[in-house]
Coordinates of C-alpha atoms in Angstrom, one line a residue:
M63 CA -34.8 2.3 46.1
Y64 CA -32.3 0.1 44.4
Q65 CA -28.6 0.5 45.8
V66 CA -25.8 0.4 43.5
D67 CA -23.1 -1.8 44.9
F68 CA -19.8 0.0 43.8
K69 CA -17.8 -2.3 45.6
N70 CA -19.0 -5.2 43.9
P71 CA -19.8 -4.0 40.2
S72 CA -21.1 -7.0 38.8
A73 CA -24.6 -5.6 38.1
H74 CA -26.2 -5.0 34.7
I75 CA -27.4 -1.2 34.5
Y76 CA -30.0 -0.1 31.4
F77 CA -30.3 3.7 30.7
C78 CA -33.6 4.5 28.8
G79 CA -32.3 7.7 27.2
I80 CA -28.7 6.9 27.2
G81 CA -27.8 9.8 24.9
G82 CA -28.8 12.6 27.1
I83 CA -25.9 14.8 28.3
S84 CA -26.3 13.7 31.9
M85 CA -27.5 9.9 31.2
S86 CA -24.2 9.5 29.0
G87 CA -22.0 10.4 31.6
L88 CA -23.5 8.7 34.5
A89 CA -23.5 5.4 32.1
E90 CA -19.5 6.2 31.4
I91 CA -18.9 6.4 35.0
L92 CA -20.5 2.9 35.9
H93 CA -18.8 1.3 32.9
S94 CA -15.7 2.5 34.2
E95 CA -16.1 1.0 37.4
G96 CA -16.7 -2.3 35.9
F97 CA -20.5 -2.5 35.7
T98 CA -22.1 -3.9 32.5
V99 CA -24.0 -0.7 30.9
S100 CA -26.3 -0.8 28.0
G101 CA -29.4 1.4 26.7
S102 CA -31.2 2.9 24.1
D103 CA -32.0 6.4 22.7
R104 CA -34.1 7.4 19.5
Q105 CA -31.4 8.2 17.2
P106 CA -27.5 8.1 17.1
S107 CA -25.8 11.1 18.4
A108 CA -22.1 12.5 19.2
M109 CA -22.9 11.1 22.8
T110 CA -24.0 7.5 21.8
K111 CA -21.3 7.2 19.3
R112 CA -18.9 7.7 22.0
L113 CA -20.4 5.1 24.2
E114 CA -20.6 2.6 21.8
S115 CA -16.6 3.3 21.1
L116 CA -16.3 2.4 24.8
G117 CA -17.9 -0.9 24.3
I118 CA -21.1 0.1 25.6
K119 CA -24.3 -1.6 23.5
V120 CA -26.9 1.1 22.3
Y121 CA -30.3 0.3 21.0
Y122 CA -31.8 2.7 18.7
G123 CA -35.7 2.9 19.3
Q124 CA -37.1 2.1 22.3
K125 CA -38.7 -1.3 22.4
K126 CA -39.9 -3.6 24.7
E127 CA -37.5 -6.4 23.4
N128 CA -34.7 -4.1 24.7
I129 CA -35.5 -5.1 28.0
T130 CA -34.2 -8.5 29.1
K131 CA -34.3 -10.7 32.3
D132 CA -30.4 -10.4 32.9
I133 CA -31.0 -6.5 33.7
D134 CA -30.6 -5.6 37.4
A135 CA -31.7 -1.9 37.2
A136 CA -32.9 0.1 34.8
V137 CA -32.4 3.9 34.8
F138 CA -34.9 6.5 33.5
T139 CA -34.9 10.4 32.5
A140 CA -38.0 12.6 33.6
A141 CA -39.0 12.6 30.2
I142 CA -39.5 9.1 30.1
H143 CA -43.5 8.5 30.7
P144 CA -44.8 5.2 32.2
D145 CA -46.7 4.3 28.9
N146 CA -42.9 3.9 27.2
P147 CA -42.5 0.2 26.2
E148 CA -39.3 -0.1 28.1
Y149 CA -40.7 1.2 31.0
V150 CA -43.7 -1.1 30.8
A151 CA -41.2 -3.9 30.1
A152 CA -38.9 -3.2 33.2
R153 CA -42.1 -3.2 35.1
E154 CA -43.6 -6.4 34.0
F155 CA -40.1 -8.2 34.7
G156 CA -39.9 -6.8 38.2
I157 CA -37.0 -4.8 37.4
P158 CA -36.0 -2.3 39.9
M159 CA -36.1 1.2 38.6
L160 CA -34.0 4.4 39.4
T161 CA -34.7 7.9 38.1
R162 CA -31.4 9.8 36.8
A163 CA -31.3 12.1 39.7
Q164 CA -31.5 9.0 42.3
L165 CA -28.5 7.7 40.3
L166 CA -26.5 10.7 40.3
G167 CA -27.0 10.9 43.9
Q168 CA -25.6 7.3 44.7
V169 CA -22.6 8.3 42.2
C170 CA -22.3 11.4 44.4
S171 CA -22.0 9.8 47.6
N172 CA -19.5 7.1 46.1
Y173 CA -16.8 10.0 46.6
D174 CA -15.3 11.2 49.6
L175 CA -15.1 14.8 48.4
S176 CA -18.0 15.6 46.4
A177 CA -19.1 19.0 45.1
A178 CA -22.4 20.0 43.5
V179 CA -22.9 23.1 41.6
S180 CA -26.7 24.5 42.0
G181 CA -28.1 27.8 41.2
T182 CA -30.8 28.9 38.5
H183 CA -27.9 30.3 36.3
G184 CA -24.2 29.9 35.8
K185 CA -24.2 25.9 36.7
T186 CA -22.4 24.6 33.8
T187 CA -19.8 27.6 33.7
T188 CA -18.8 27.2 37.5
T189 CA -18.9 23.2 37.4
C190 CA -16.0 23.7 34.7
L191 CA -14.2 26.5 36.5
V192 CA -14.2 24.1 39.5
S193 CA -13.1 21.4 37.7
E194 CA -10.3 23.2 35.7
I195 CA -8.8 24.2 39.2
L196 CA -8.8 20.5 40.3
M197 CA -7.1 19.4 37.2
E198 CA -4.6 21.9 37.3
A199 CA -3.8 21.0 40.4
G200 CA -3.1 17.4 39.5
F201 CA -6.5 16.3 42.0
D202 CA -7.6 13.9 38.9
P203 CA -11.6 14.5 39.5
T204 CA -14.4 12.7 37.9
I205 CA -16.4 15.3 36.5
S206 CA -19.8 15.4 35.3
V207 CA -21.0 18.7 33.4
G208 CA -24.2 19.6 31.6
G209 CA -22.6 20.9 28.7
I210 CA -19.7 20.2 26.4
Y211 CA -16.3 20.9 28.0
D212 CA -13.6 20.9 25.4
R213 CA -10.9 20.2 28.1
I214 CA -12.4 16.8 28.9
G215 CA -13.4 15.9 25.2
G216 CA -17.2 16.1 26.1
N217 CA -19.4 16.1 29.2
I218 CA -17.7 13.8 31.6
R219 CA -14.5 13.0 32.7
V220 CA -13.5 9.7 34.7
G221 CA -10.9 10.1 37.4
Q222 CA -9.2 8.2 39.8
S223 CA -9.3 10.0 42.9
E224 CA -12.1 10.8 45.6
N225 CA -12.7 14.2 44.0
F226 CA -16.2 14.6 42.3
V227 CA -17.6 17.7 40.6
T228 CA -21.2 17.6 39.1
E229 CA -24.1 20.0 38.4
A230 CA -27.2 19.9 40.4
C231 CA -30.1 20.9 38.6
E232 CA -33.3 22.3 40.6
Y233 CA -35.8 21.1 38.0
T234 CA -38.5 18.6 39.2
N235 CA -36.4 18.7 42.2
S236 CA -33.7 16.2 41.2
F237 CA -30.7 18.1 43.2
L238 CA -32.6 16.9 46.3
S239 CA -31.3 13.2 45.6
L240 CA -27.8 14.8 46.2
Y241 CA -26.1 14.9 49.5
P242 CA -22.7 16.3 48.7
R243 CA -19.8 17.5 51.0
I244 CA -19.6 20.5 49.2
G245 CA -22.7 22.5 48.1
I246 CA -22.6 25.6 45.9
I247 CA -25.7 27.6 45.4
L248 CA -25.0 30.5 42.8
D249 CA -28.3 32.2 42.8
I250 CA -32.3 31.4 42.9
D251 CA -34.4 33.1 40.5
A252 CA -38.1 32.2 39.2
D253 CA -37.8 29.5 36.6
H254 CA -39.3 26.0 35.9
L255 CA -42.6 27.3 36.7
D256 CA -44.4 24.4 34.9
F257 CA -42.9 22.5 37.8
F258 CA -42.4 24.9 40.9
K259 CA -45.6 26.9 42.0
D260 CA -43.4 30.1 42.4
L261 CA -40.6 31.6 43.7
A262 CA -41.0 30.8 47.3
D263 CA -41.6 27.0 46.4
I264 CA -37.9 27.3 44.5
R265 CA -36.5 28.9 47.5
R266 CA -37.8 26.1 49.7
S267 CA -36.1 23.6 47.8
F268 CA -32.8 25.2 47.3
H269 CA -33.0 25.4 51.3
Q270 CA -33.5 21.7 51.4
F271 CA -30.7 21.2 49.2
A272 CA -28.3 23.4 51.7
R273 CA -29.6 21.2 54.7
Q274 CA -28.7 17.9 52.9
I275 CA -25.0 19.1 52.5
S276 CA -23.0 16.8 54.8
P277 CA -22.5 18.1 58.4
D278 CA -18.8 17.9 58.0
G279 CA -19.0 19.7 54.5
W280 CA -19.2 23.3 53.1
L281 CA -21.8 25.5 51.9
I282 CA -20.4 28.1 49.5
I283 CA -23.4 30.5 48.9
N284 CA -23.9 34.0 46.8
S285 CA -24.6 36.5 49.9
D286 CA -26.4 38.6 47.0
I287 CA -29.5 36.4 47.2
E288 CA -32.2 38.0 48.6
N289 CA -32.9 37.1 52.4
V290 CA -30.1 34.6 52.0
S291 CA -30.4 33.8 55.8
E292 CA -33.7 31.9 54.9
I293 CA -31.8 29.6 52.7
T294 CA -28.8 29.0 55.3
D295 CA -30.9 28.3 58.4
G296 CA -30.7 25.0 59.9
V297 CA -27.7 24.2 57.5
R298 CA -25.3 22.1 59.8
A299 CA -22.5 22.4 56.9
R300 CA -19.9 25.4 57.4
I301 CA -21.1 28.4 55.6
I302 CA -18.8 30.2 53.1
T303 CA -20.1 33.4 51.4
Y304 CA -19.0 35.1 48.2
G305 CA -20.5 38.4 46.6
S306 CA -20.6 41.7 46.0
S307 CA -20.5 42.9 49.8
P308 CA -17.0 43.5 51.7
E309 CA -18.8 41.3 54.3
S310 CA -18.6 38.2 52.2
D311 CA -16.1 35.6 52.8
Y312 CA -14.8 36.1 49.0
Y313 CA -15.3 39.3 46.9
P314 CA -14.3 41.1 44.2
S315 CA -12.8 44.4 43.7
D316 CA -11.1 46.9 41.0
I317 CA -12.9 45.0 38.1
T318 CA -11.8 46.2 34.7
Y319 CA -12.3 44.6 31.1
D320 CA -10.1 44.2 28.0
D321 CA -11.3 44.7 24.6
L322 CA -13.2 41.5 24.4
G323 CA -15.0 42.2 27.6
C324 CA -13.1 39.6 29.8
P325 CA -12.7 40.9 33.3
T326 CA -9.5 41.5 35.5
F327 CA -10.2 42.0 39.4
T328 CA -8.8 41.6 42.9
L329 CA -10.1 38.5 44.6
N330 CA -10.4 39.1 48.3
R331 CA -10.5 36.5 51.1
R332 CA -11.7 38.3 54.0
N333 CA -10.9 35.4 56.3
A334 CA -7.6 34.3 54.6
S335 CA -5.2 32.1 56.5
S336 CA -2.7 30.5 54.1
A337 CA -4.1 31.8 50.7
P338 CA -3.3 35.1 50.2
A339 CA -5.9 38.1 51.3
Q340 CA -6.0 39.7 47.9
Q341 CA -4.9 38.2 44.7
K342 CA -5.2 39.5 41.2
I343 CA -7.5 37.2 38.7
T344 CA -7.7 37.4 34.9
L345 CA -10.7 35.6 33.0
S346 CA -10.9 34.9 29.6
I347 CA -14.6 34.6 29.5
P348 CA -16.3 37.8 29.4
G349 CA -19.2 39.4 31.7
E350 CA -19.4 40.5 35.2
H351 CA -21.3 37.5 36.1
N352 CA -18.4 35.2 35.6
V353 CA -16.4 37.2 38.2
Y354 CA -18.6 35.9 40.8
N355 CA -18.7 32.7 39.3
A356 CA -14.9 32.6 39.5
C357 CA -15.1 33.9 43.3
A358 CA -17.4 30.8 44.1
A359 CA -15.0 28.5 42.2
A360 CA -12.2 29.6 44.1
A361 CA -13.8 29.3 47.0
A362 CA -14.1 25.6 46.1
G363 CA -10.5 25.4 45.3
D364 CA -9.4 26.3 48.6
I365 CA -11.5 23.8 50.3
Y366 CA -9.8 21.3 48.2
G367 CA -6.5 22.3 48.6
A368 CA -5.3 24.0 45.4
E369 CA -2.5 26.2 45.7
P370 CA -3.7 30.2 45.0
E371 CA -1.6 30.5 42.3
V372 CA -2.9 27.4 40.5
T373 CA -6.6 28.5 41.3
A374 CA -5.4 31.8 39.3
K375 CA -3.8 30.0 36.6
A376 CA -6.6 27.8 36.1
L377 CA -9.2 30.3 36.1
R378 CA -7.0 32.4 33.5
N379 CA -6.9 29.3 31.4
Y380 CA -10.5 28.3 31.1
K381 CA -12.1 29.4 27.7
G382 CA -16.0 28.5 28.1
A383 CA -18.0 25.7 27.6
K384 CA -20.1 25.1 24.5
R385 CA -22.9 27.4 23.9
R386 CA -21.9 29.7 26.8
F387 CA -20.7 33.1 25.2
E388 CA -19.2 30.9 22.5
Y389 CA -17.3 32.7 19.6
R390 CA -18.4 30.9 16.2
G391 CA -16.8 33.0 13.6
E392 CA -17.2 36.1 11.4
M393 CA -19.6 36.6 8.3
N394 CA -18.9 39.6 6.1
G395 CA -17.4 41.3 9.1
I396 CA -20.1 40.2 11.3
T397 CA -19.1 38.5 14.6
I398 CA -21.3 35.5 15.7
I399 CA -21.6 34.4 19.3
D400 CA -23.9 31.8 20.1
D401 CA -25.1 31.4 23.9
Y402 CA -27.5 29.2 25.7
A403 CA -29.2 32.1 27.9
H404 CA -33.0 31.5 27.9
H405 CA -34.2 33.2 31.1
P406 CA -34.3 36.9 31.3
T407 CA -31.4 37.1 33.9
E408 CA -29.0 35.2 31.7
I409 CA -30.3 37.1 28.9
A410 CA -29.3 40.5 30.4
A411 CA -25.9 39.0 31.4
T412 CA -25.1 38.2 28.4
I413 CA -26.1 41.0 26.7
N414 CA -24.3 43.5 29.2
A415 CA -21.3 41.4 28.4
A416 CA -21.3 41.6 24.7
K417 CA -21.9 45.3 24.9
K418 CA -18.5 45.7 26.6
L419 CA -16.9 44.5 23.0
K420 CA -16.2 47.4 20.9
K421 CA -19.0 46.7 18.3
D422 CA -21.2 48.9 16.4
R423 CA -24.5 47.1 17.3
V424 CA -25.4 44.0 19.4
V425 CA -28.3 42.1 17.9
V426 CA -29.7 39.2 19.3
A427 CA -31.4 36.0 17.5
F428 CA -33.6 34.6 20.6
M429 CA -35.7 31.4 20.3
P430 CA -37.6 31.2 23.7
H431 CA -37.8 28.1 25.4
T432 CA -41.2 26.7 26.6
Y433 CA -44.4 28.5 26.6
T434 CA -45.0 28.3 30.4
R435 CA -41.7 30.1 31.0
T436 CA -42.5 32.9 28.2
K437 CA -45.6 33.3 29.7
A438 CA -44.6 33.7 33.2
L439 CA -41.9 36.2 32.4
M440 CA -42.9 37.8 29.5
G441 CA -42.5 41.4 31.0
D442 CA -39.1 40.4 32.2
F443 CA -38.0 38.7 29.0
A444 CA -39.0 41.9 27.1
K445 CA -36.9 44.1 29.6
A446 CA -33.9 41.8 29.3
L447 CA -34.0 41.7 25.4
S448 CA -34.4 45.6 25.1
L449 CA -30.8 45.8 26.1
A450 CA -29.9 44.9 22.8
D451 CA -30.0 47.0 19.8
E452 CA -32.1 44.7 18.0
V453 CA -34.0 41.5 18.4
L454 CA -34.7 38.9 15.8
L455 CA -37.5 36.1 17.1
A456 CA -37.8 32.7 16.2
D457 CA -41.0 30.5 17.1
I458 CA -40.8 29.3 20.9
Y459 CA -39.4 26.0 21.4
P460 CA -42.0 24.1 23.2
A461 CA -39.7 21.1 24.4
R462 CA -42.1 19.0 26.4
E463 CA -45.1 21.1 26.1
T464 CA -48.2 20.9 23.9
D465 CA -50.4 23.8 25.1
N466 CA -49.3 27.2 23.6
L467 CA -51.1 29.1 26.9
G468 CA -52.4 31.8 23.8
I469 CA -49.0 33.2 23.4
S470 CA -46.1 33.4 20.6
S471 CA -43.1 35.0 19.9
E472 CA -45.2 37.6 18.4
T473 CA -46.6 38.4 21.9
L474 CA -43.0 39.1 23.1
A475 CA -42.1 41.3 20.2
D476 CA -45.4 43.4 21.0
E477 CA -44.2 43.7 24.7
I478 CA -40.8 44.8 23.5
H479 CA -42.1 47.4 21.1
K480 CA -44.2 49.0 24.1
L481 CA -40.9 49.7 25.7
G482 CA -39.9 51.6 22.6
H483 CA -37.3 49.1 21.3
S484 CA -36.6 47.3 17.9
A485 CA -38.1 43.7 17.7
V486 CA -38.5 41.7 14.5
Y487 CA -40.8 38.6 14.5
L488 CA -39.6 36.3 12.0
G489 CA -40.4 32.8 12.9
S490 CA -38.3 30.6 11.0
F491 CA -34.6 30.2 11.0
E492 CA -34.4 30.4 7.3
K493 CA -36.0 34.1 7.6
I494 CA -33.7 35.1 10.5
E495 CA -30.7 33.9 8.4
D496 CA -32.2 35.9 5.3
Y497 CA -32.5 39.0 7.6
V498 CA -29.2 38.6 9.0
R499 CA -27.8 38.8 5.4
K500 CA -29.5 41.6 4.3
N501 CA -29.7 44.0 7.4
L502 CA -26.5 43.5 9.4
H503 CA -23.4 45.2 8.8
K504 CA -19.6 44.8 9.2
N505 CA -18.4 45.5 12.7
D506 CA -22.1 44.5 14.3
L507 CA -22.4 41.5 16.9
L508 CA -25.1 38.6 16.4
I509 CA -25.7 36.5 19.3
T510 CA -27.6 33.4 18.5
M511 CA -29.6 32.8 21.9
G512 CA -31.8 30.2 23.6
A513 CA -31.8 26.7 24.9
G514 CA -33.5 25.0 21.7
N515 CA -31.6 24.5 18.5
I516 CA -31.4 28.2 17.5
D517 CA -27.5 27.5 17.2
T518 CA -28.3 26.2 13.9
V519 CA -28.6 29.4 12.6
A520 CA -24.8 30.2 13.3
D521 CA -24.0 26.9 11.7
D522 CA -26.0 28.1 8.5
L523 CA -24.6 31.5 8.6
L524 CA -21.0 30.3 8.6
S525 CA -21.3 27.7 6.4

């Protein structure tokens, strides 16, 4: 594998798909280190425009002629296939190639105290919470997050310290390219079943990720994970647990919620030394699931050496990333929230958080994401969505898939009806918007939900 020489940043690194949320961040980090960076994407975006403003050359359209012999290494995402003209040209020129995950692993290893946040759910929020703590403490971290984080003005922050924080995604086992000092495992759930065989296969990958944490490092893991000892078996790093049990190293108690559903709780440190054994924490993001994300972040903050009062202030100040229970506005007295939830566990957590707000009804406009996920978890989707007072369904967002597997959003609507709950299949965004205007009322809460482009419904309604 090609090794990026961070001590001698003279190489020219090319990114195919440079506008992606992770690729753009890696490109910016290498550019800041002094490397020559260029790349291509299908069309201009906020990400590519930012890179261009930094002096990075971006080509639009992926063409063979974009690949030149002066390129020392080319980075490709999993979405790039071997018949891609740039991939073909790189092979013909004999240019070494790296996957996005391999490059992220090398960047991670370039920092002395790197943290990688993994888990089926909550990665972006927890990465932001850890980052918030480090920035509030003045630790000047480099940050790579899988969403838009307002405080850093995007998805990347380049610091000048040895502290690095990144998301660690399990899809296609990309997180197995990472060897962090601090590894966080938030939860393990059945997902990405177009790649993994089953939940046991997913658990094996998380176990391997845990074993790759540096022996002089730390694994922060949710003790509520089923058979958690299977995941920690053979881990050489120090194990720190958090969860609902008082036997965990970090656990919450006395959880209460304000009118916006934001929690206040007591953070208990069971093995506290210098930090207080009990500390009052207030969050500005809603939901019980975020109480546990905050516990994980506080544990990481303690490892980095943040003062407890700094941790509490940072957790209180964090207002959320884009598309994570994001308040979008009001329309005729209807409150509109947008959320990225696209797995039954995430959907249930988001709806339960919404129900703590004082609204007459919670209505979810949901766009399922991929046929494989929808079919594999159909019953779980129906149960989770049934927590809402009404569900409006858009067509399935296929992403990379072409086979509909004989299902549609109408199938999901039927499953919700079988549970005795209200669901309306509408298909198009235009029909959803029209339905909302005609049928929702003052003091209703609408959540546009899904990993596709369902957020444009919120844009259209508010415009």
